[in-house]
Every structure is written in structure tokens, then in C-alpha cells.
Coordinates of C-alpha atoms in Angstrom, one line a residue:
X19 CA -19.9 15.5 -66.7
X20 CA -22.1 18.3 -65.8
X21 CA -22.1 21.1 -68.4
X22 CA -21.5 24.7 -67.5
X23 CA -24.4 27.0 -67.5
X24 CA -24.7 30.4 -69.2
X25 CA -27.0 32.5 -67.1
X26 CA -28.8 35.6 -68.5
X27 CA -26.4 38.6 -68.7
X28 CA -28.8 40.6 -66.4
X29 CA -28.6 38.1 -63.5
X30 CA -27.4 39.8 -60.3
X31 CA -24.2 38.5 -58.7
X32 CA -22.1 40.7 -56.5
X33 CA -24.6 42.3 -54.2
X34 CA -24.6 43.6 -50.6
X35 CA -26.9 40.9 -49.3
X36 CA -24.9 38.2 -50.9
X37 CA -21.7 39.5 -49.3
X38 CA -23.3 40.1 -45.8
X39 CA -24.9 36.6 -45.8
X40 CA -21.6 35.0 -46.8
X41 CA -19.6 36.8 -44.1
X42 CA -22.1 35.8 -41.5
X43 CA -21.9 32.1 -42.6
X44 CA -18.1 32.4 -42.6
X45 CA -18.1 33.6 -38.9
X46 CA -20.2 30.5 -37.9
X47 CA -18.2 28.0 -39.9
X48 CA -14.8 29.5 -38.9
X49 CA -15.5 29.3 -35.2
X50 CA -17.1 25.8 -35.4
X51 CA -14.3 24.4 -37.5
X52 CA -11.5 25.8 -35.3
X53 CA -13.0 24.1 -32.3
X54 CA -13.7 20.8 -34.1
X55 CA -10.2 20.7 -35.5
X56 CA -8.6 21.2 -32.1
X57 CA -11.0 18.7 -30.5
X58 CA -10.8 15.8 -32.9
X59 CA -8.2 16.7 -35.5
X60 CA -10.7 17.3 -38.4
X61 CA -12.7 20.0 -40.0
X62 CA -16.0 20.0 -41.8
X63 CA -15.9 21.3 -45.4
X64 CA -18.1 24.4 -45.4
X65 CA -18.8 24.8 -49.1
X66 CA -21.8 22.5 -49.4
X67 CA -23.3 23.4 -46.0
X68 CA -22.8 27.1 -46.9
X69 CA -24.5 26.6 -50.3
X70 CA -27.5 25.0 -48.7
X71 CA -27.8 27.5 -46.0
X72 CA -27.4 30.4 -48.5
X73 CA -30.2 29.1 -50.6
X74 CA -32.4 28.7 -47.5
X75 CA -31.6 32.2 -46.3
X76 CA -31.9 34.0 -49.7
X77 CA -34.4 31.8 -51.6
X78 CA -37.0 33.9 -53.4
X79 CA -35.0 37.1 -53.1
X80 CA -31.7 36.2 -54.6
X81 CA -30.5 34.9 -58.0
X82 CA -28.5 31.7 -58.6
X83 CA -25.3 33.7 -58.9
X84 CA -25.9 35.7 -55.7
X85 CA -26.4 32.4 -53.8
X86 CA -23.2 31.1 -55.4
X87 CA -21.2 34.2 -54.4
X88 CA -22.5 34.0 -50.8
X89 CA -21.5 30.3 -50.4
X90 CA -18.1 31.2 -51.9
X91 CA -17.5 33.9 -49.2
X92 CA -19.0 31.7 -46.4
X93 CA -16.7 28.7 -47.2
X94 CA -13.6 30.8 -47.1
X95 CA -13.3 30.4 -43.3
X96 CA -12.7 26.6 -43.4
X97 CA -9.3 26.8 -45.0
X98 CA -8.1 29.5 -42.5
X99 CA -9.3 27.4 -39.6
X100 CA -7.7 24.2 -41.0
X101 CA -4.2 25.7 -41.5
X102 CA -4.3 27.5 -38.2
X103 CA -5.3 24.6 -35.9
X104 CA -2.8 22.3 -37.6
X105 CA 0.1 24.4 -36.5
X106 CA -0.4 27.3 -34.0
X107 CA -1.2 25.1 -30.9
X108 CA 2.4 23.9 -31.0
X109 CA 3.5 27.4 -30.0
X110 CA 1.4 27.1 -26.9
X111 CA 2.9 23.7 -26.2
X112 CA 6.4 25.4 -26.4
X113 CA 5.2 28.1 -24.0
X114 CA 5.3 30.8 -26.8
X115 CA 1.7 31.9 -26.8
X116 CA 1.3 34.2 -29.8
X117 CA -0.8 37.4 -29.7
X118 CA -4.2 37.8 -31.3
X119 CA -2.9 39.9 -34.2
X120 CA -0.1 37.5 -35.1
X121 CA -2.4 34.5 -35.4
X122 CA -4.9 36.6 -37.5
X123 CA -2.3 38.0 -39.9
X124 CA -0.6 34.6 -40.4
X125 CA -4.0 33.2 -41.4
X126 CA -4.8 36.1 -43.6
X127 CA -1.4 36.0 -45.4
X128 CA -1.8 32.3 -46.0
X129 CA -5.3 32.9 -47.4
X130 CA -4.1 35.7 -49.7
X131 CA -1.2 33.5 -51.0
X132 CA -3.4 30.5 -51.7
X133 CA -6.0 32.7 -53.5
X134 CA -3.4 34.6 -55.6
X135 CA -1.4 31.6 -56.6
X136 CA -4.5 29.6 -57.6
X137 CA -5.8 32.3 -60.0
X138 CA -3.3 31.6 -62.8
X139 CA -4.2 27.9 -62.6
X140 CA -7.9 28.3 -62.9
X141 CA -8.2 27.9 -66.7
X142 CA -5.9 24.9 -66.8
X143 CA -7.5 23.0 -64.0
X144 CA -11.1 24.2 -63.9
X145 CA -11.9 24.8 -67.6
X146 CA -9.4 22.8 -69.7
X147 CA -9.4 20.0 -67.1
X148 CA -13.2 19.8 -66.8
X149 CA -13.3 16.3 -68.2
X150 CA -10.4 15.0 -66.1
X151 CA -10.8 16.6 -62.7
X152 CA -14.3 16.2 -61.3
X153 CA -13.9 18.4 -58.2
X154 CA -16.6 16.5 -56.3
X155 CA -17.6 19.1 -53.7
X156 CA -17.6 21.8 -56.4
X157 CA -20.0 19.8 -58.5
X158 CA -22.1 18.9 -55.6
X159 CA -22.4 22.6 -54.7
X160 CA -23.5 23.3 -58.3
X161 CA -26.2 20.6 -58.1
X162 CA -27.4 22.0 -54.8
X163 CA -27.7 25.5 -56.2
X164 CA -29.3 24.4 -59.4
X165 CA -31.8 22.1 -57.8
X166 CA -32.9 24.6 -55.2
X167 CA -33.0 27.7 -57.5
X168 CA -34.4 26.1 -60.7
X169 CA -36.9 23.5 -61.6
X170 CA -34.2 21.0 -62.7
X171 CA -35.5 17.5 -63.4
X172 CA -34.9 15.1 -60.6
X173 CA -34.2 17.8 -58.0
X174 CA -36.2 15.9 -55.4
X175 CA -33.4 13.4 -55.1
X176 CA -31.1 16.0 -53.6
X177 CA -33.5 16.7 -50.8
X178 CA -33.9 13.0 -50.2
X179 CA -30.1 12.7 -50.1
X180 CA -29.8 15.5 -47.6
X181 CA -32.3 13.8 -45.4
X182 CA -30.4 10.5 -45.6
X183 CA -27.0 12.1 -45.1
X184 CA -28.2 14.2 -42.1
X185 CA -30.2 11.4 -40.5
X186 CA -27.4 8.9 -40.7
X187 CA -24.8 11.4 -39.3
X188 CA -27.1 12.3 -36.4
X189 CA -27.8 8.6 -35.8
X190 CA -24.0 8.0 -35.2
X191 CA -22.6 11.3 -33.9
X192 CA -25.6 12.6 -31.8
X193 CA -27.5 9.5 -30.8
X194 CA -24.5 7.1 -30.7
X195 CA -26.9 4.4 -31.9
X196 CA -24.2 2.2 -33.7
X197 CA -20.4 2.1 -33.9
X198 CA -18.9 4.7 -36.2
X199 CA -16.6 2.0 -37.7
X200 CA -16.7 -1.7 -38.5
X201 CA -13.6 -3.8 -38.9
X202 CA -12.0 -7.2 -38.7
X203 CA -8.6 -8.7 -38.6
X204 CA -7.2 -10.3 -41.7
X205 CA -6.1 -14.0 -41.3
X206 CA -2.4 -14.9 -41.8
X207 CA -1.2 -11.2 -42.0
X208 CA 0.0 -10.0 -38.6
X209 CA -1.9 -7.0 -37.3
X210 CA -3.6 -6.5 -40.7
X211 CA -7.1 -5.1 -40.4
X212 CA -9.8 -4.1 -42.8
X213 CA -12.1 -1.3 -41.5
X214 CA -15.0 0.6 -42.9
X215 CA -15.9 4.0 -41.5
X216 CA -19.6 4.8 -41.4
X217 CA -19.4 8.0 -43.4
X218 CA -22.3 8.7 -45.8
X219 CA -20.4 11.6 -47.3
X220 CA -17.4 9.5 -48.3
X221 CA -19.7 7.0 -49.9
X222 CA -21.3 9.8 -51.9
X223 CA -17.9 11.3 -52.8
X224 CA -16.9 7.9 -54.2
X225 CA -20.0 7.8 -56.2
X226 CA -19.3 11.2 -57.7
X227 CA -15.7 10.2 -58.4
X228 CA -16.6 7.0 -60.2
X229 CA -15.0 3.6 -60.0
X230 CA -11.6 4.2 -61.6
X231 CA -10.4 7.1 -59.4
X232 CA -11.9 5.5 -56.3
X233 CA -10.1 2.3 -57.0
X234 CA -6.7 4.0 -57.3
X235 CA -7.2 5.8 -54.0
X236 CA -8.1 2.6 -52.2
X237 CA -5.2 0.8 -53.7
X238 CA -2.8 3.0 -51.8
X239 CA -4.6 2.2 -48.6
X240 CA -4.5 -1.5 -49.3
X241 CA -0.7 -1.3 -49.6
X242 CA -0.5 0.4 -46.2
X243 CA -2.9 -1.8 -44.4
X244 CA -2.3 -5.2 -46.0
X245 CA 1.4 -4.9 -46.8
X246 CA 3.3 -2.3 -44.8
X247 CA 1.7 -2.7 -41.4
X248 CA 2.0 -6.6 -41.5
X249 CA 5.6 -6.3 -42.7
X250 CA 6.5 -3.9 -39.9
X251 CA 4.7 -6.1 -37.4
X252 CA 6.4 -9.3 -38.6
X253 CA 9.9 -7.8 -38.8
X254 CA 9.6 -6.0 -35.4
X255 CA 7.9 -8.8 -33.5
X256 CA 11.2 -9.9 -32.0
X257 CA 12.7 -6.5 -31.2
X258 CA 13.4 -6.2 -27.5
X259 CA 12.8 -2.4 -27.4
X260 CA 11.0 0.4 -29.1
X261 CA 11.8 1.3 -32.7
X262 CA 12.1 5.0 -33.5
X263 CA 10.0 7.1 -33.8
X264 CA 8.1 5.2 -31.2
X265 CA 9.8 5.7 -27.8
X266 CA 7.9 3.6 -25.3
X267 CA 6.2 0.6 -26.8
X268 CA 7.8 -2.3 -28.7
X269 CA 6.2 -3.2 -32.1
X270 CA 4.9 -6.4 -30.5
X271 CA 3.0 -4.3 -28.0
X272 CA 1.5 -2.0 -30.7
X273 CA -1.8 -2.5 -32.5
X274 CA -2.4 -1.7 -36.1
X275 CA -3.6 1.8 -35.5
X276 CA -0.5 2.6 -33.4
X277 CA 1.8 1.3 -36.1
X278 CA -0.1 3.4 -38.6
X279 CA 0.3 6.6 -36.6
X280 CA 4.0 6.0 -35.7
X281 CA 5.3 4.6 -39.0
X282 CA 2.9 4.6 -41.9
X283 CA 2.0 8.3 -41.6
X284 CA 5.7 9.2 -42.3
X285 CA 5.7 6.8 -45.2
X286 CA 2.5 8.4 -46.5
X287 CA 3.9 11.9 -46.1
X288 CA 6.9 10.9 -48.2
X289 CA 4.6 9.4 -50.8
X290 CA 2.4 12.5 -51.0
X291 CA 5.4 14.8 -51.2
X292 CA 7.1 12.9 -54.0
X293 CA 4.0 12.4 -56.0
X294 CA 3.1 16.1 -55.6
X295 CA 6.6 17.3 -56.7
X296 CA 6.7 14.9 -59.7
X297 CA 3.2 16.0 -60.7
X298 CA 4.2 19.6 -60.5
X299 CA 7.3 18.9 -62.7
X300 CA 5.3 16.9 -65.2
X301 CA 2.8 19.7 -65.5
X302 CA 5.4 22.4 -65.5
X303 CA 4.9 23.3 -69.3
X304 CA 1.2 23.8 -68.8
X305 CA 1.7 25.7 -65.6
X306 CA 4.3 27.9 -67.3
X307 CA 1.8 28.6 -70.0
X308 CA -0.7 29.6 -67.4
X309 CA 1.7 32.0 -65.8
X310 CA 2.7 33.4 -69.2
X311 CA -0.9 34.1 -69.8
X312 CA -1.1 36.0 -66.5
X313 CA 2.0 38.0 -67.4
X314 CA 0.4 38.9 -70.7
X315 CA -2.8 39.9 -68.8
X316 CA -0.7 42.3 -66.8
X317 CA 0.3 44.1 -69.9
X318 CA -3.2 44.1 -71.3
X319 CA -5.0 47.4 -71.7
X320 CA -7.5 48.2 -69.0
X321 CA -10.7 50.1 -69.5
X322 CA -14.2 49.5 -70.8
X323 CA -13.0 48.3 -74.2
X324 CA -10.8 45.6 -72.8
X325 CA -13.4 44.6 -70.3
X326 CA -16.1 44.3 -72.9
X327 CA -13.9 42.1 -75.0
X328 CA -13.6 39.5 -72.2
X329 CA -16.4 37.2 -71.3
X330 CA -17.6 37.6 -67.7
X331 CA -17.5 33.9 -67.1
X332 CA -13.7 33.8 -68.0
X333 CA -12.6 37.0 -66.2
X334 CA -10.1 36.7 -63.3
X335 CA -8.8 39.3 -61.0
X336 CA -6.0 41.2 -62.9
X337 CA -2.4 39.9 -63.1
X338 CA -1.3 43.0 -61.2
X339 CA -3.3 41.9 -58.2
X340 CA -1.7 38.4 -58.3
X341 CA 1.8 39.7 -58.5
X342 CA 1.2 42.4 -55.8
X343 CA -0.5 39.9 -53.4
X344 CA 2.2 37.3 -53.6
X345 CA 4.9 40.1 -53.2
X346 CA 3.1 41.5 -50.2
X347 CA 2.9 38.1 -48.5
X348 CA 6.6 37.4 -49.0
X349 CA 7.7 40.9 -48.0
X350 CA 5.6 40.9 -44.9
X351 CA 7.2 37.6 -43.7
X352 CA 10.7 39.0 -44.4
X353 CA 10.2 42.6 -43.1
X354 CA 7.7 42.7 -40.3
X355 CA 9.3 41.9 -37.0
X356 CA 7.3 39.6 -34.7
X357 CA 5.1 38.2 -37.5
X358 CA 7.1 35.0 -37.8
X359 CA 7.5 33.6 -34.3
X360 CA 10.9 33.3 -32.6
X361 CA 12.1 36.9 -32.4
X362 CA 14.4 36.4 -35.4
X363 CA 16.9 38.7 -37.2
X364 CA 16.5 39.8 -40.8
X365 CA 18.5 36.9 -42.3
X366 CA 16.4 34.3 -40.6
X367 CA 13.2 36.0 -41.6
X368 CA 14.5 36.2 -45.2
X369 CA 15.0 32.4 -45.1
X370 CA 11.5 32.0 -43.8
X371 CA 10.1 34.2 -46.6
X372 CA 11.9 32.1 -49.2
X373 CA 10.4 29.0 -47.6
X374 CA 6.9 30.5 -47.8
X375 CA 7.5 31.4 -51.4
X376 CA 8.9 28.1 -52.6
X377 CA 6.7 25.7 -50.6
X378 CA 3.6 27.9 -50.7
X379 CA 3.5 28.2 -54.5
X380 CA 4.3 24.5 -55.1
X381 CA 1.8 23.4 -52.5
X382 CA -1.0 25.5 -54.0
X383 CA -0.4 23.9 -57.4
X384 CA -0.4 20.4 -55.9
X385 CA -3.4 21.0 -53.6
X386 CA -5.5 22.5 -56.4
X387 CA -5.1 19.4 -58.4
X388 CA -5.5 16.9 -55.5
X389 CA -8.9 18.2 -54.5
X390 CA -10.0 17.8 -58.1
X391 CA -9.5 14.1 -57.6
X392 CA -10.7 13.3 -54.1
X393 CA -12.3 16.5 -52.9
X394 CA -11.5 18.9 -50.0
X395 CA -12.5 16.4 -47.3
X396 CA -9.6 14.0 -48.2
X397 CA -7.1 16.8 -49.0
X398 CA -3.8 15.9 -47.2
X399 CA -3.1 19.4 -45.9
X400 CA -1.2 18.0 -42.9
X401 CA 1.0 15.9 -45.3
X402 CA 1.9 18.9 -47.4
X403 CA 2.5 20.9 -44.3
X404 CA 4.8 18.2 -43.0
X405 CA 6.9 18.5 -46.2
X406 CA 7.1 22.3 -45.7
X407 CA 8.3 21.8 -42.1
X408 CA 10.8 19.1 -43.2
X409 CA 12.3 21.4 -45.9
X410 CA 12.5 24.5 -43.8
X411 CA 13.7 22.8 -40.7
X412 CA 16.5 21.1 -42.8
X413 CA 17.7 24.5 -43.9
X414 CA 17.6 25.8 -40.4
X415 CA 19.5 22.8 -39.1
X416 CA 22.2 23.3 -41.8
X417 CA 22.6 26.9 -40.8
X418 CA 23.0 25.8 -37.1
X419 CA 19.7 27.4 -36.0
X420 CA 18.2 24.9 -33.7
X421 CA 17.0 26.8 -30.6
X422 CA 13.4 27.2 -29.5
X423 CA 13.0 30.4 -31.5
X424 CA 14.1 28.6 -34.6
X425 CA 11.5 25.9 -34.0
X426 CA 8.8 28.4 -33.6
X427 CA 9.8 30.2 -36.8
X428 CA 9.7 26.9 -38.8
X429 CA 6.3 26.2 -37.4
X430 CA 4.8 29.6 -38.4
X431 CA 6.2 29.2 -41.9
X432 CA 4.2 26.0 -41.9
X433 CA 1.1 28.0 -40.8
X434 CA 1.2 30.3 -43.8
X435 CA 1.8 27.3 -46.2
X436 CA -0.9 25.2 -44.5
X437 CA -3.5 27.9 -44.9
X438 CA -2.5 28.6 -48.5
X439 CA -2.7 24.9 -49.3
X440 CA -6.1 24.6 -47.7
X441 CA -7.3 27.9 -49.3
X442 CA -6.2 26.6 -52.8
X443 CA -8.4 23.5 -52.4
X444 CA -11.3 25.5 -51.2
X445 CA -11.2 28.2 -53.9
X446 CA -10.7 25.5 -56.5
X447 CA -14.0 23.8 -55.5
X448 CA -15.8 27.1 -55.5
X449 CA -14.4 28.1 -58.9
X450 CA -15.6 24.7 -60.3
X451 CA -19.1 25.5 -58.8
X452 CA -18.9 28.9 -60.4
X453 CA -17.8 27.4 -63.8
X454 CA -20.8 25.0 -63.7
X455 CA -23.4 27.7 -62.9
X456 CA -21.9 30.4 -65.1
X457 CA -20.5 32.7 -62.4
X458 CA -17.8 35.4 -62.8
X459 CA -14.5 34.1 -61.5
X460 CA -13.3 37.6 -60.6
X461 CA -16.3 38.2 -58.3
X462 CA -15.7 34.8 -56.7
X463 CA -12.1 35.6 -56.1
X464 CA -12.9 39.0 -54.6
X465 CA -15.5 37.3 -52.4
X466 CA -12.9 34.8 -51.1
X467 CA -10.6 37.7 -50.3
X468 CA -13.4 39.4 -48.3
X469 CA -14.2 36.1 -46.5
X470 CA -10.6 35.5 -45.5
X471 CA -10.2 39.1 -44.3
X472 CA -13.2 38.7 -42.0
X473 CA -12.7 35.0 -40.9
X474 CA -9.0 35.4 -39.9
X475 CA -10.0 37.4 -36.8
X476 CA -12.7 34.9 -35.8
X477 CA -10.4 31.9 -36.1
X478 CA -7.7 33.7 -34.1
X479 CA -10.1 34.7 -31.4
X480 CA -11.4 31.1 -31.2
X481 CA -7.9 29.6 -30.9
X482 CA -7.0 32.1 -28.1
X483 CA -10.2 31.5 -26.3
X484 CA -9.8 27.7 -26.3
X485 CA -6.1 27.9 -25.3
X486 CA -7.3 28.5 -21.7
X487 CA -8.2 24.8 -21.6
X488 CA -4.7 23.8 -22.7
X489 CA -3.7 22.1 -25.9
X490 CA -2.4 18.5 -26.3
X491 CA -4.5 17.1 -23.5
X492 CA -7.7 15.1 -23.3
X493 CA -10.0 18.0 -23.8
X494 CA -8.3 19.6 -26.8
X495 CA -5.7 17.1 -28.2
X496 CA -4.7 19.2 -31.3
X497 CA -3.3 16.1 -32.9
X498 CA -1.9 17.6 -36.1
X499 CA -0.1 20.4 -34.2
X500 CA 1.4 17.9 -31.8
X501 CA 2.7 15.9 -34.7
X502 CA 4.2 19.1 -36.4
X503 CA 5.9 19.9 -33.1
X504 CA 7.4 16.4 -32.9
X505 CA 8.7 16.6 -36.5
X506 CA 10.3 20.0 -36.1
X507 CA 12.1 18.8 -32.9
X508 CA 13.2 15.6 -34.7
X509 CA 14.7 17.4 -37.7
X510 CA 16.5 20.1 -35.7
X511 CA 17.8 17.4 -33.3
X512 CA 18.8 15.1 -36.2
X513 CA 16.5 12.3 -35.2
X514 CA 13.8 12.3 -37.9
X515 CA 13.1 8.9 -39.5
X516 CA 14.2 9.9 -43.0
X517 CA 14.1 6.2 -44.0
X518 CA 10.4 6.1 -43.7
X519 CA 9.9 9.3 -45.7
X520 CA 12.2 7.9 -48.4
X521 CA 10.2 4.6 -48.4
X522 CA 7.1 6.6 -49.2
X523 CA 8.9 8.3 -52.0
X524 CA 9.8 5.0 -53.6
X525 CA 6.2 3.7 -53.3
X526 CA 4.6 6.7 -55.1
X527 CA 7.3 6.7 -57.7
X528 CA 6.5 3.0 -58.5
X529 CA 2.8 3.8 -58.7
X530 CA 3.5 6.6 -61.2
X531 CA 5.6 4.2 -63.3
X532 CA 2.6 1.9 -63.5
X533 CA 0.6 4.7 -65.1
X534 CA -1.8 5.5 -62.3
X535 CA -2.2 8.9 -60.6
X536 CA 0.6 9.1 -58.1
X537 CA -1.2 11.7 -56.1
X538 CA -4.4 9.7 -55.8
X539 CA -2.4 6.6 -54.9
X540 CA -0.2 8.4 -52.3
X541 CA -3.3 9.9 -50.7
X542 CA -4.5 6.4 -50.1
X543 CA -1.2 5.4 -48.5
X544 CA -1.3 8.4 -46.2
X545 CA -4.9 8.1 -45.0
X546 CA -6.4 5.2 -43.0
X547 CA -8.1 2.4 -45.0
X548 CA -11.2 3.0 -43.0
X549 CA -11.7 6.3 -44.7
X550 CA -10.8 5.0 -48.2
X551 CA -13.0 1.9 -48.3
X552 CA -16.3 4.0 -48.3
X553 CA -15.0 6.0 -51.3
X554 CA -14.2 2.8 -53.1
X555 CA -17.6 1.3 -52.2
X556 CA -19.3 4.4 -53.6
X557 CA -17.3 4.1 -56.8
X558 CA -18.5 0.5 -57.1
X559 CA -22.1 1.5 -56.7
X560 CA -21.6 4.1 -59.5
X561 CA -20.2 1.5 -61.8
X562 CA -23.0 -0.9 -61.0
X563 CA -25.7 1.7 -61.5
X564 CA -24.3 2.6 -65.0
X565 CA -24.3 -0.9 -66.4
X566 CA -26.5 -1.1 -69.5
X567 CA -26.6 2.7 -69.9
X568 CA -25.4 4.5 -73.0
X569 CA -21.7 5.3 -72.9
X570 CA -22.4 9.0 -72.9
X571 CA -25.0 8.6 -70.2
X572 CA -24.4 9.8 -66.7
X573 CA -26.4 8.9 -63.6
X574 CA -27.6 12.5 -63.2
X575 CA -30.2 11.8 -60.5
X576 CA -27.6 9.6 -58.7
X577 CA -25.2 12.6 -58.7
X578 CA -28.0 14.7 -57.3
X579 CA -28.7 12.1 -54.6
X580 CA -24.9 11.9 -53.8
X581 CA -24.7 15.7 -53.6
X582 CA -27.6 15.7 -51.2
X583 CA -25.9 13.1 -49.0
X584 CA -22.7 15.1 -48.8
X585 CA -24.7 18.3 -48.0
X586 CA -26.8 16.6 -45.4
X587 CA -23.9 15.1 -43.5
X588 CA -22.0 18.4 -43.7
X589 CA -24.9 20.3 -42.2
X590 CA -25.5 17.7 -39.5
X591 CA -21.7 17.7 -38.8
X592 CA -21.8 21.5 -38.2
X593 CA -24.9 21.1 -36.0
X594 CA -23.2 18.4 -33.9
X595 CA -20.1 20.5 -33.6
X596 CA -22.1 23.4 -32.4
X597 CA -23.9 21.2 -29.8
X598 CA -20.5 19.9 -28.6
X599 CA -19.1 23.5 -28.3
X600 CA -22.2 24.4 -26.2
X601 CA -21.6 21.4 -24.0
X602 CA -25.1 20.0 -24.8
X603 CA -23.8 16.7 -26.1
X604 CA -20.6 14.7 -25.6
X605 CA -17.9 14.3 -28.2
X606 CA -18.1 10.6 -28.0
X607 CA -19.9 7.9 -26.1
X608 CA -20.3 4.1 -26.2
X609 CA -22.7 3.0 -28.9
X610 CA -26.1 1.9 -27.8
X611 CA -25.8 -1.2 -29.9
X612 CA -22.2 -2.4 -29.4
X613 CA -20.1 -5.4 -30.2
X614 CA -20.5 -7.6 -33.2
X615 CA -24.2 -6.9 -33.4
X616 CA -23.5 -3.2 -33.5
X617 CA -20.9 -3.6 -36.3
X618 CA -23.4 -5.7 -38.3
X619 CA -25.9 -2.9 -37.9
X620 CA -23.3 -0.4 -39.1
X621 CA -22.7 -2.5 -42.2
X622 CA -26.5 -2.7 -42.8
X623 CA -26.7 1.1 -42.7
X624 CA -23.8 1.4 -45.2
X625 CA -25.6 -1.0 -47.5
X626 CA -28.8 1.0 -47.1
X627 CA -27.0 4.2 -48.3
X628 CA -25.5 2.3 -51.2
X629 CA -29.0 1.1 -52.2
X630 CA -30.3 4.6 -51.9
X631 CA -27.5 5.9 -54.3
X632 CA -28.2 3.1 -56.7
X633 CA -31.9 3.8 -56.7
X634 CA -31.2 7.5 -57.3
X635 CA -29.0 6.7 -60.2
X636 CA -31.5 4.3 -61.8
X637 CA -34.5 6.6 -61.3
X638 CA -34.3 7.9 -64.9
X639 CA -32.9 4.7 -66.4

């Protein structure tokens, strides 16, 4: 594990140039991620690209801690964009276009809730859990900042990694040279497929995670792809009509990806929800201790004497801010008419406020731990949001509120929780970076608050601007928001496939009884195997590279190389997103080298990246 750094006490940190640079980067990443998410249903983690761009912009004039603060502010926009585009487009699909201020304030409230609820968990997850939770993007950011602002040994590998990651990403996403995925059917198992996504960053994340955690994650995906999909295909082969929630195709007419979207995703959502809730319950004593510490902090004396007694590297924003921020969010949802969509009365708004409080606080705790295992890129924000929508919609249905206004209200509760969940993951990675480079947590937390307050308006404006093209169509599919809309309608109409959700609960419970991480396993169930196999392959490369090394040894140059690959692909992804927004390149096109030959070329490139990571890890062997 990388050890935390203790920088000189005189090192500058919270400065005007760091804040201004961070806000400017947040504007760019916020707009790009809002568009990219609406276009293809994914966002690009901005922490690592922001750290690289910050160092490039401030190098020679800024300290390590200034650069860290700037990337913390710049990355704040990603979480707001993610939560917003996962939900808000459904309002447009219902014909309830929200005003600019409503979208912005919902995003801001979610950001404030995620930040405030994460602060009490920082010591437990970031400091005490340093040896257990790697926070891969957070560590990668720290390596980027260290390698580019100091003369750390082996720093050249991070630049080589950036070149490899960016070059490979541009080769596939800009030049369309080879297919972005290689796959093959599995004999004897009906509609079972193994697929490998060409994603250098996922290979690098797997390398950072290590073999054990990568194996648990891919195990869940193996259950989905090699057990559940073939089982559904075999049982449903003779059905004469569609099986809900599919309404048009029979199972015999569906391919593996369609079965995954229509059935496995619900099972995965149930698995993630159950594992998350059980994880929260299991860690409740530790979490209670964290909140008790915050309560004690609220009674602590303020002033120069108290401030001097507390180390800067262990100082959070005061407990009074945490309590006030959470109270303001809940009160705003309950008391401000028009903030929650649907033109509701006070009682309905109060129910919505309770939903935000319960699901928001639980989701933040779960998300902050999930990203410590698999990173922000694989954080199942949509799955957690689904759980929120299921719970809130069930309460609305029990109270007999099932009209269009009720559906819109449930959705906007999901908006606040989705942003809070994503924000918790983002600030957790940033706080890990800060812990490793010796930053002041309180300054980082204030920086995230500034970033959210600025980015919320940019994200809202981007969503409104793009709404002129229409959501849910070929141009802007908004896939997550379309799914959220379907689930809300299903619950309020009594037609949701609860059996699939309960099946996922049983699977994650069984995994936890076997002694593995239920969250990591459930994430694998929820996400496609094509995204999980690269993580596992990266973990295998890490294990192979560490053979014959001392037990306490760590492939440091390999970590640097992996951090560079993640950073390079992230920067290239943002560049491609900008070119797509400008209309200069298409979102997708047939690969220049297609068919089996193209897939073989894709596999060859994957092996080339694996060899690069191995060479990086063995450089100082």
C-alpha cells in the first residue's frame, strides 16, 4: 500500500489559483459528462483527468497540495452530471419538462447531502481502512500528483502509461481501428457468452486492485453469464409468448444481451441492494462510532487553541456544518414547493423528504465503501438509485398515490439520492488522494462544496440545451433514465418483477455466507461480464508480476504504469467526448478491421497492455 505523505507545514494549499483552475475544469467535465451520459449511458471519471490537467496547468507555479485541491474541485462535477442524467430525462419523457432552477437545485442538494454524509465516515474508511480499501482512482491520482510534482523514482512509467492508455483509447474510439469488444459463445450452455471489453483503464484498475478482489468481482459476472442467462434461456425456450418484463419478444427470440438487460439487471439490482444493506448493518457499530465522534466534535471548543491541537491532515469540516447541511437538504425537499416534481401537497413532500433522508444516508455509506473496492468507474449508481425508486414508489403505491405527479415526485427523490451516491464515491476517492499526499481534509471538503455549487448550473444548462433533440431516441437514448421511468411505472401499477429482485437478494446473501465481499460479488452480478473480465485479467497480471518478490514488496512502478493508463484513457475519453459534442467525429462506426480478424487484433492489443503492466511492475524487481 502507498504510504501517506507528510508535506512541509508551509506548503500552500487553499489558494485562489487552485480554486479558479478547479472550477474551470469542473465546467468542462460537467458539460462533457452530461452529454456523454445522455448519449451512451456512461460518464468519464474526472478525478484522474483533472489531476493531470491541473498539474499541466499549474506546474512550476503551484505546490503539490494546490494541485490536489484543484483536481478535487474539478472532479466534483462528474457526480452531479451522473445523478442528473440518470433520472431527469424521464421527466421530459413524461411531458413534465423541469425548469432550469429546479434541475440545478436538485443536483446541488444531492451534492451537499453526499458530501455532508460522507464526512463522518472519512476516518473509518479512508484512514482506518487504508490497508483494506484501495480506492484505486484515489491512489492513481496520488501517484499522478507525486510523479509530476516530485522526483519520485520510476515516475517515467506513469507517462508511458498515459501514452499507452490514451493511444489505445483513441485507436478504438476515434479511429475505429478494431472492435471495442471480443466475444464468443460457450458450448453446451444456451446463449452463454464470454466477452472481453477493450478497456485499458479497466485492466489497470484490476492491476491496482490485485488478484483477490478482482476475482471476487468477476465471480459475480460468471454467475450471471454462465449460469443465470443459460438457465433463463433453457427454461424459456418453449414459452409461446413474452415473459415479463419483456413485452414483445419471446425468450427464444432474445439474444444474451437482451436477456441481460431485461432480466439479469433486475437480479443484479436486488443483489447490490441486499449486499449494501447487509454491509451497512454489519458495519453499524463502526459507523455509529464515527457519528458519535462527529457529535463530540460539535461540542468541542472552537478557536485557535482547539484548532492548533488538531493535525491539519486529520481535520474535517465541523460537525455543525454536517448537521446543518443534512437538515437543510431534508427541509428544502419538504418545504419548498415545486422543488420536488409533481406539484405535491405538504404530506407528500414530507414523505419524499423522509425518502431522501433514509435512502440518501444509507446509499452514501454503501457507495463510499463500494468505490473503495472497485473504483468510481464501476460504481453501481444506477443500481442504488433503482433501490431508492423501488422503496419510495412502494410507499406511494401503499398510500394510493399513483398518478403522473406521484411518478415525477418519486423520480426526483431518486435524483437527489443518485447525485448524493455518486458524490460520496467521488469525494471518497479525492479524500484518499488527499490522505496519501498529506492534504487537509477540511479544505478538500470545502473545495468539493465550491465545485458542486458551480457545476450544478452547468449540468442543468447542458441537460436543458440537449432536451431540444428529445430524449429516449436514437440521438440521445438516456438509457438509465428510461429504465428508471419503466420501474416507477411498474411499481405504481403493481407490475414490477419482484421475483427477479428477490432472486438477486438470495444470490448476494449466499455469497456473503461464503465469506466473500457481498458488495464486490453483487457488483459483478449487476454489470456485464465484458466489463468485469478486463478487471480480472489485470488482477492476474498483478499476481504474476509479484511472483518471487518479498511478501511486503509492492509493484510500485507497476502501480505507476497502471495509474498512467487510467489517466491516459480518461483524458482521451474526455477528448473524444468533446469531439463528438462538436460533431467532428461519430459516436460509433464499423471497425476498419472487423470480423474474427478484428477480434483477434483486439485480443492482441489487450495482451500488449498486459505485457506493458507486467514490464512496469518488474522494472525494479
